[in-house]
Short mmCIF file of C-alpha atoms in Angstrom, two decimals:
data_model
loop_
_atom_site.label_atom_id
_atom_site.label_comp_id
_atom_site.label_asym_id
_atom_site.label_seq_id
_atom_site.Cartn_x
_atom_site.Cartn_y
_atom_site.Cartn_z
CA UNK A 1 7.10 17.57 -24.18
CA UNK A 2 5.76 14.68 -22.29
CA UNK A 3 1.87 15.13 -21.18
CA UNK A 4 2.52 15.07 -17.16
CA UNK A 5 0.19 14.70 -14.19
CA UNK A 6 0.20 16.94 -11.28
CA UNK A 7 -0.50 15.14 -8.67
CA UNK A 8 -0.75 17.31 -5.36
CA UNK A 9 0.79 15.79 -2.14
CA UNK A 10 -0.27 17.22 0.78
CA UNK A 11 1.66 17.96 3.46
CA UNK A 12 1.45 15.69 6.05
CA UNK A 13 1.23 11.83 5.64
CA UNK A 14 0.06 9.76 8.43
CA UNK A 15 -0.32 5.46 8.91
CA UNK A 16 -2.69 3.59 10.97
CA UNK A 17 -2.40 0.38 12.32
CA UNK A 18 -4.54 -1.33 15.16
CA UNK A 19 -3.39 -3.47 18.04
CA UNK A 20 -6.60 -5.16 18.45
CA UNK A 21 -8.80 -7.57 21.44
CA UNK A 22 -4.79 -7.38 24.05
CA UNK A 23 -5.33 -10.28 26.25
CA UNK A 24 -3.49 -7.87 28.90
CA UNK A 25 -4.03 -3.82 29.47
CA UNK A 26 -1.09 -1.99 28.73
CA UNK A 27 -0.05 -0.62 31.80
CA UNK A 28 2.70 1.51 31.05
CA UNK A 29 3.87 4.36 29.20
CA UNK A 30 4.30 3.80 24.71
CA UNK A 31 4.01 6.70 23.06
CA UNK A 32 7.91 7.92 22.77
CA UNK A 33 8.38 11.51 23.78
CA UNK A 34 8.20 14.35 20.87
CA UNK A 35 12.51 15.08 22.10
CA UNK A 36 12.49 10.64 21.18
CA UNK A 37 10.77 10.83 17.52
CA UNK A 38 12.56 11.81 14.46
CA UNK A 39 12.01 15.37 13.26
CA UNK A 40 8.20 16.25 12.43
CA UNK A 41 7.36 12.85 13.52
CA UNK A 42 3.81 12.07 15.58
CA UNK A 43 2.84 9.67 17.15
CA UNK A 44 -0.60 9.04 18.77
CA UNK A 45 -1.76 5.72 20.65
CA UNK A 46 -5.84 6.17 20.81
CA UNK A 47 -8.41 3.02 22.58
CA UNK A 48 -11.09 2.31 20.50
CA UNK A 49 -13.88 0.12 20.34
CA UNK A 50 -15.69 -1.92 17.27
CA UNK A 51 -17.83 0.82 16.64
CA UNK A 52 -15.09 2.87 16.00
CA UNK A 53 -15.85 3.66 11.59
CA UNK A 54 -12.00 3.01 10.93
CA UNK A 55 -12.66 -0.53 11.51
CA UNK A 56 -15.23 -0.99 9.30
CA UNK A 57 -13.49 -1.80 6.31
CA UNK A 58 -11.75 -4.18 7.65
CA UNK A 59 -13.72 -6.30 9.54
CA UNK A 60 -16.01 -6.86 6.50
CA UNK A 61 -12.53 -7.45 4.56
CA UNK A 62 -11.25 -9.84 7.37
CA UNK A 63 -14.81 -11.52 7.46
CA UNK A 64 -14.83 -12.50 3.59
CA UNK A 65 -13.37 -15.41 3.61
CA UNK A 66 -12.18 -15.12 -0.33
CA UNK A 67 -10.80 -11.31 0.50
CA UNK A 68 -8.79 -12.94 3.48
CA UNK A 69 -8.41 -16.76 3.36
CA UNK A 70 -6.49 -18.06 5.98
CA UNK A 71 -8.46 -15.88 8.63
CA UNK A 72 -9.36 -17.23 11.58
CA UNK A 73 -13.20 -16.38 12.00
CA UNK A 74 -12.98 -15.81 15.32
CA UNK A 75 -10.69 -12.39 14.55
CA UNK A 76 -13.54 -10.39 12.95
CA UNK A 77 -16.19 -11.02 15.74
CA UNK A 78 -13.59 -9.90 18.07
CA UNK A 79 -12.63 -7.14 16.46
CA UNK A 80 -16.40 -6.17 15.88
CA UNK A 81 -17.33 -6.96 19.50
CA UNK A 82 -14.51 -6.47 21.79
CA UNK A 83 -13.51 -2.83 23.13
CA UNK A 84 -9.81 -1.65 24.28
CA UNK A 85 -8.55 -1.99 21.00
CA UNK A 86 -5.56 0.50 20.32
CA UNK A 87 -5.20 2.74 17.90
CA UNK A 88 -1.46 3.95 16.29
CA UNK A 89 -1.48 6.44 14.31
CA UNK A 90 1.78 8.40 13.03
CA UNK A 91 2.52 11.38 11.08
CA UNK A 92 5.01 12.70 9.14
CA UNK A 93 6.05 15.00 6.09
CA UNK A 94 5.89 13.62 2.99
CA UNK A 95 9.53 12.63 1.01
CA UNK A 96 12.07 11.04 1.60
CA UNK A 97 12.61 9.56 5.07
CA UNK A 98 9.17 8.08 5.82
CA UNK A 99 9.96 7.95 9.47
CA UNK A 100 6.30 7.50 10.77
CA UNK A 101 6.59 4.39 9.28
CA UNK A 102 9.40 3.13 11.29
CA UNK A 103 8.03 4.49 14.62
CA UNK A 104 4.46 3.06 13.89
CA UNK A 105 6.15 -0.05 13.28
CA UNK A 106 8.20 -0.11 16.62
CA UNK A 107 5.33 0.93 18.38
CA UNK A 108 2.59 -1.59 16.91
CA UNK A 109 4.88 -4.60 18.01
CA UNK A 110 5.99 -2.89 21.42
CA UNK A 111 2.43 -3.34 22.17
CA UNK A 112 1.62 -6.20 20.84
CA UNK A 113 4.39 -7.55 22.97
CA UNK A 114 2.89 -6.39 25.62
CA UNK A 115 -1.26 -6.74 25.43
CA UNK A 116 -0.59 -10.44 23.39
CA UNK A 117 -2.92 -8.13 21.30
CA UNK A 118 -3.26 -9.66 17.00
CA UNK A 119 -1.59 -6.57 15.40
CA UNK A 120 -3.38 -5.08 11.91
CA UNK A 121 -2.84 -2.46 8.99
CA UNK A 122 -5.85 -0.41 9.15
CA UNK A 123 -5.31 0.70 5.74
CA UNK A 124 -4.07 -2.38 3.97
CA UNK A 125 -7.35 -4.26 6.07
CA UNK A 126 -4.79 -7.20 7.09
CA UNK A 127 -3.16 -9.10 9.49
CA UNK A 128 0.54 -7.95 9.60
CA UNK A 129 3.07 -10.65 10.85
CA UNK A 130 4.77 -11.32 13.77
CA UNK A 131 6.78 -10.13 14.48
CA UNK A 132 6.51 -6.84 12.04
CA UNK A 133 10.17 -5.44 10.88
CA UNK A 134 10.35 -4.26 7.91
CA UNK A 135 13.45 -2.87 6.35
CA UNK A 136 14.85 0.40 7.29
CA UNK A 137 16.43 1.18 3.97
CA UNK A 138 19.25 3.12 3.53
CA UNK A 139 17.40 5.36 0.70
CA UNK A 140 14.09 5.36 -1.44
CA UNK A 141 15.58 2.89 -5.00
CA UNK A 142 16.11 0.16 -1.66
CA UNK A 143 12.57 0.16 -0.58
CA UNK A 144 10.75 -2.43 -0.60
CA UNK A 145 6.99 -1.04 -1.10
CA UNK A 146 5.47 -4.04 -0.41
CA UNK A 147 6.22 -4.28 2.73
CA UNK A 148 3.53 -0.80 2.57
CA UNK A 149 2.07 -0.97 0.23
CA UNK A 150 -0.95 -4.21 -0.71
CA UNK A 151 -2.68 -4.94 -4.21
CA UNK A 152 -6.87 -6.03 -3.43
CA UNK A 153 -8.32 -7.91 -6.07
CA UNK A 154 -12.48 -8.11 -6.74
CA UNK A 155 -14.51 -9.86 -9.17
CA UNK A 156 -18.62 -8.91 -10.22
CA UNK A 157 -18.79 -12.56 -10.57
CA UNK A 158 -19.18 -12.59 -14.24
CA UNK A 159 -15.60 -13.01 -14.75
CA UNK A 160 -14.10 -8.99 -14.90
CA UNK A 161 -11.66 -8.45 -11.89
CA UNK A 162 -10.41 -4.73 -10.51
CA UNK A 163 -7.23 -4.50 -8.83
CA UNK A 164 -6.92 -1.22 -6.35
CA UNK A 165 -3.68 -1.06 -4.39
CA UNK A 166 -4.10 0.35 -0.58
CA UNK A 167 -1.36 1.93 1.11
CA UNK A 168 0.02 4.63 -1.65
CA UNK A 169 -1.72 6.47 0.92
CA UNK A 170 0.63 7.14 3.86
CA UNK A 171 3.30 7.84 1.12
CA UNK A 172 0.79 11.13 -0.02
CA UNK A 173 0.06 9.34 -3.56
CA UNK A 174 -3.45 8.32 -4.84
CA UNK A 175 -4.44 4.70 -5.34
CA UNK A 176 -4.40 2.58 -8.05
CA UNK A 177 -7.21 1.20 -10.10
CA UNK A 178 -7.40 -1.23 -12.69
CA UNK A 179 -10.07 -3.06 -14.08
CA UNK A 180 -12.19 -4.76 -16.80
CA UNK A 181 -9.34 -7.77 -16.11
CA UNK A 182 -10.00 -11.44 -16.74
CA UNK A 183 -9.07 -14.65 -14.47
CA UNK A 184 -6.26 -14.76 -16.82
CA UNK A 185 -4.95 -11.35 -16.08
CA UNK A 186 -4.81 -11.59 -12.60
CA UNK A 187 -1.04 -12.83 -11.93
CA UNK A 188 0.42 -10.48 -15.66
CA UNK A 189 -1.51 -7.22 -13.82
CA UNK A 190 -0.55 -7.60 -9.90
CA UNK A 191 2.90 -7.58 -10.69
CA UNK A 192 2.42 -4.69 -13.06
CA UNK A 193 0.28 -2.96 -10.34
CA UNK A 194 2.61 -3.24 -7.37
CA UNK A 195 5.64 -2.21 -10.23
CA UNK A 196 3.92 0.96 -10.39
CA UNK A 197 3.31 1.10 -7.12
CA UNK A 198 7.34 1.09 -6.06
CA UNK A 199 8.14 3.37 -9.23
CA UNK A 200 5.77 5.95 -7.88
CA UNK A 201 6.67 5.75 -4.60
CA UNK A 202 10.26 5.93 -5.50
CA UNK A 203 9.37 8.92 -7.33
CA UNK A 204 7.77 11.09 -4.22
CA UNK A 205 10.64 9.22 -1.78
CA UNK A 206 13.13 11.02 -4.45
CA UNK A 207 11.16 14.46 -5.04
CA UNK A 208 13.39 16.68 -2.28
CA UNK A 209 10.86 20.06 -2.64
CA UNK A 210 8.24 17.79 -1.32
CA UNK A 211 9.92 18.19 1.88
CA UNK A 212 8.77 19.66 4.52
CA UNK A 213 5.71 21.00 3.07
CA UNK A 214 4.00 18.91 0.61
CA UNK A 215 3.32 19.92 -2.67
CA UNK A 216 2.83 19.35 -6.30
CA UNK A 217 4.79 16.46 -7.81
CA UNK A 218 4.56 15.45 -11.41
CA UNK A 219 4.07 12.11 -13.11
CA UNK A 220 4.60 11.38 -16.38
CA UNK A 221 0.92 10.57 -18.31
CA UNK A 222 2.61 7.71 -19.42
CA UNK A 223 5.74 5.84 -17.48
CA UNK A 224 6.84 2.50 -18.10
CA UNK A 225 6.75 -0.23 -15.65
CA UNK A 226 10.33 -2.42 -15.64
CA UNK A 227 10.73 -5.98 -14.52
CA UNK A 228 13.02 -4.90 -11.78
CA UNK A 229 10.16 -2.88 -10.07
CA UNK A 230 7.97 -6.29 -9.55
CA UNK A 231 11.84 -8.01 -8.39
CA UNK A 232 10.16 -8.45 -4.67
CA UNK A 233 7.29 -9.76 -5.73
CA UNK A 234 7.85 -12.56 -7.38
CA UNK A 235 9.81 -16.32 -6.01
CA UNK A 236 13.77 -15.21 -5.45
CA UNK A 237 14.91 -17.61 -7.66
CA UNK A 238 12.28 -16.84 -10.77
CA UNK A 239 13.75 -15.16 -13.59
CA UNK A 240 11.97 -11.08 -13.83
CA UNK A 241 9.04 -10.08 -16.24
CA UNK A 242 9.45 -8.19 -19.33
CA UNK A 243 8.05 -4.41 -19.15
CA UNK A 244 5.17 -2.59 -20.03
CA UNK A 245 4.59 0.83 -20.15
CA UNK A 246 1.02 2.02 -19.51
CA UNK A 247 -1.12 5.54 -19.42
CA UNK A 248 -2.06 7.34 -16.35
CA UNK A 249 -5.39 9.09 -15.53
CA UNK A 250 -6.08 10.84 -12.67
CA UNK A 251 -9.66 10.45 -11.84
CA UNK A 252 -9.56 12.92 -8.95
CA UNK A 253 -13.29 12.41 -7.83
CA UNK A 254 -12.30 8.99 -6.69
CA UNK A 255 -8.61 10.04 -5.31
CA UNK A 256 -6.84 6.82 -7.84
CA UNK A 257 -5.00 6.91 -11.06
CA UNK A 258 -6.98 4.85 -13.48
CA UNK A 259 -4.30 2.05 -15.73
CA UNK A 260 -4.78 2.45 -19.57
CA UNK A 261 -2.81 2.17 -22.68
CA UNK A 262 -0.38 3.99 -23.77
CA UNK A 263 -1.47 6.89 -26.25
CA UNK A 264 0.40 4.36 -29.59
CA UNK A 265 -1.66 1.24 -28.74
CA UNK A 266 -3.39 0.66 -31.63
CA UNK A 267 -4.89 -2.86 -31.51
CA UNK A 268 -7.54 -1.90 -28.60
CA UNK A 269 -7.85 -2.22 -24.95
CA UNK A 270 -8.45 -5.51 -25.11
CA UNK A 271 -5.39 -6.66 -26.52
CA UNK A 272 -3.58 -4.26 -24.48
CA UNK A 273 -4.61 -6.08 -21.52
CA UNK A 274 -3.86 -9.63 -22.81
CA UNK A 275 0.11 -8.48 -24.07
CA UNK A 276 0.61 -6.81 -20.15
CA UNK A 277 -0.77 -9.66 -18.58
CA UNK A 278 1.26 -11.63 -21.20
CA UNK A 279 4.58 -9.93 -21.05
CA UNK A 280 4.24 -8.99 -16.91
CA UNK A 281 3.84 -12.78 -16.14
CA UNK A 282 7.14 -14.00 -18.44
CA UNK A 283 11.07 -13.48 -18.11
CA UNK A 284 12.37 -10.72 -19.46
CA UNK A 285 13.55 -12.09 -22.66
CA UNK A 286 10.12 -12.29 -23.93
CA UNK A 287 10.07 -8.32 -24.47
CA UNK A 288 7.88 -5.72 -23.47
CA UNK A 289 5.13 -3.63 -24.20
#
């Protein structure tokens, strides 16, 4: 029997976004009444300022030109020094459908339109496009995971890179973590990590036993990431990359799933990282690993 990892999926999952530095006061109620919300969904809008703990990592990341290229340097200053930011938090049971995501997106767009503020995804520490209207898919297989999950890349200054996801928690999942990468690994490994995020999110959304109270969700310790899973992360006219197998280790103390070579890999971790980077950067006819 294949080895499994049991993940504890919480009974409620949430998403928080902020409309920061509003130019106009919010003069009308925007919180949907409970009877107007999908079953099990709660939505809360509250006013916060730059000292709110949830904004500290956002301010730090948006202040870094390397981490957030193209962001106006005034944005983190406004976040830190301006009062009256409007925080929207939506919660729901895990599984399908993730209605808390759609409710949050609609509330953020309404508040941004009324106030002229700056929309920010707090968990991912990114500015949201205007307008922000993610698709409402018909089922888990149609969900664009890239609309809700990001991959952050950080370097240690000595040529090593770390990749982590941000946003998997809104589906009840631990974040992914891949370390000891080199610069030439980054494109292929980005495809691998975002593709694996898609595999895991779709598994959880399709698990009907998780709704409405959460519970244990079993994931194979060794799992494939096929090329089509990264289709939304590559240009529309580009060929899809190949497939790669990874081994997951649940580091519960860090709240993450670490990516390791599968047991059948005999070439060593360094060679495996090189091969994964190559396969996940190239069209599928180059095979898998």
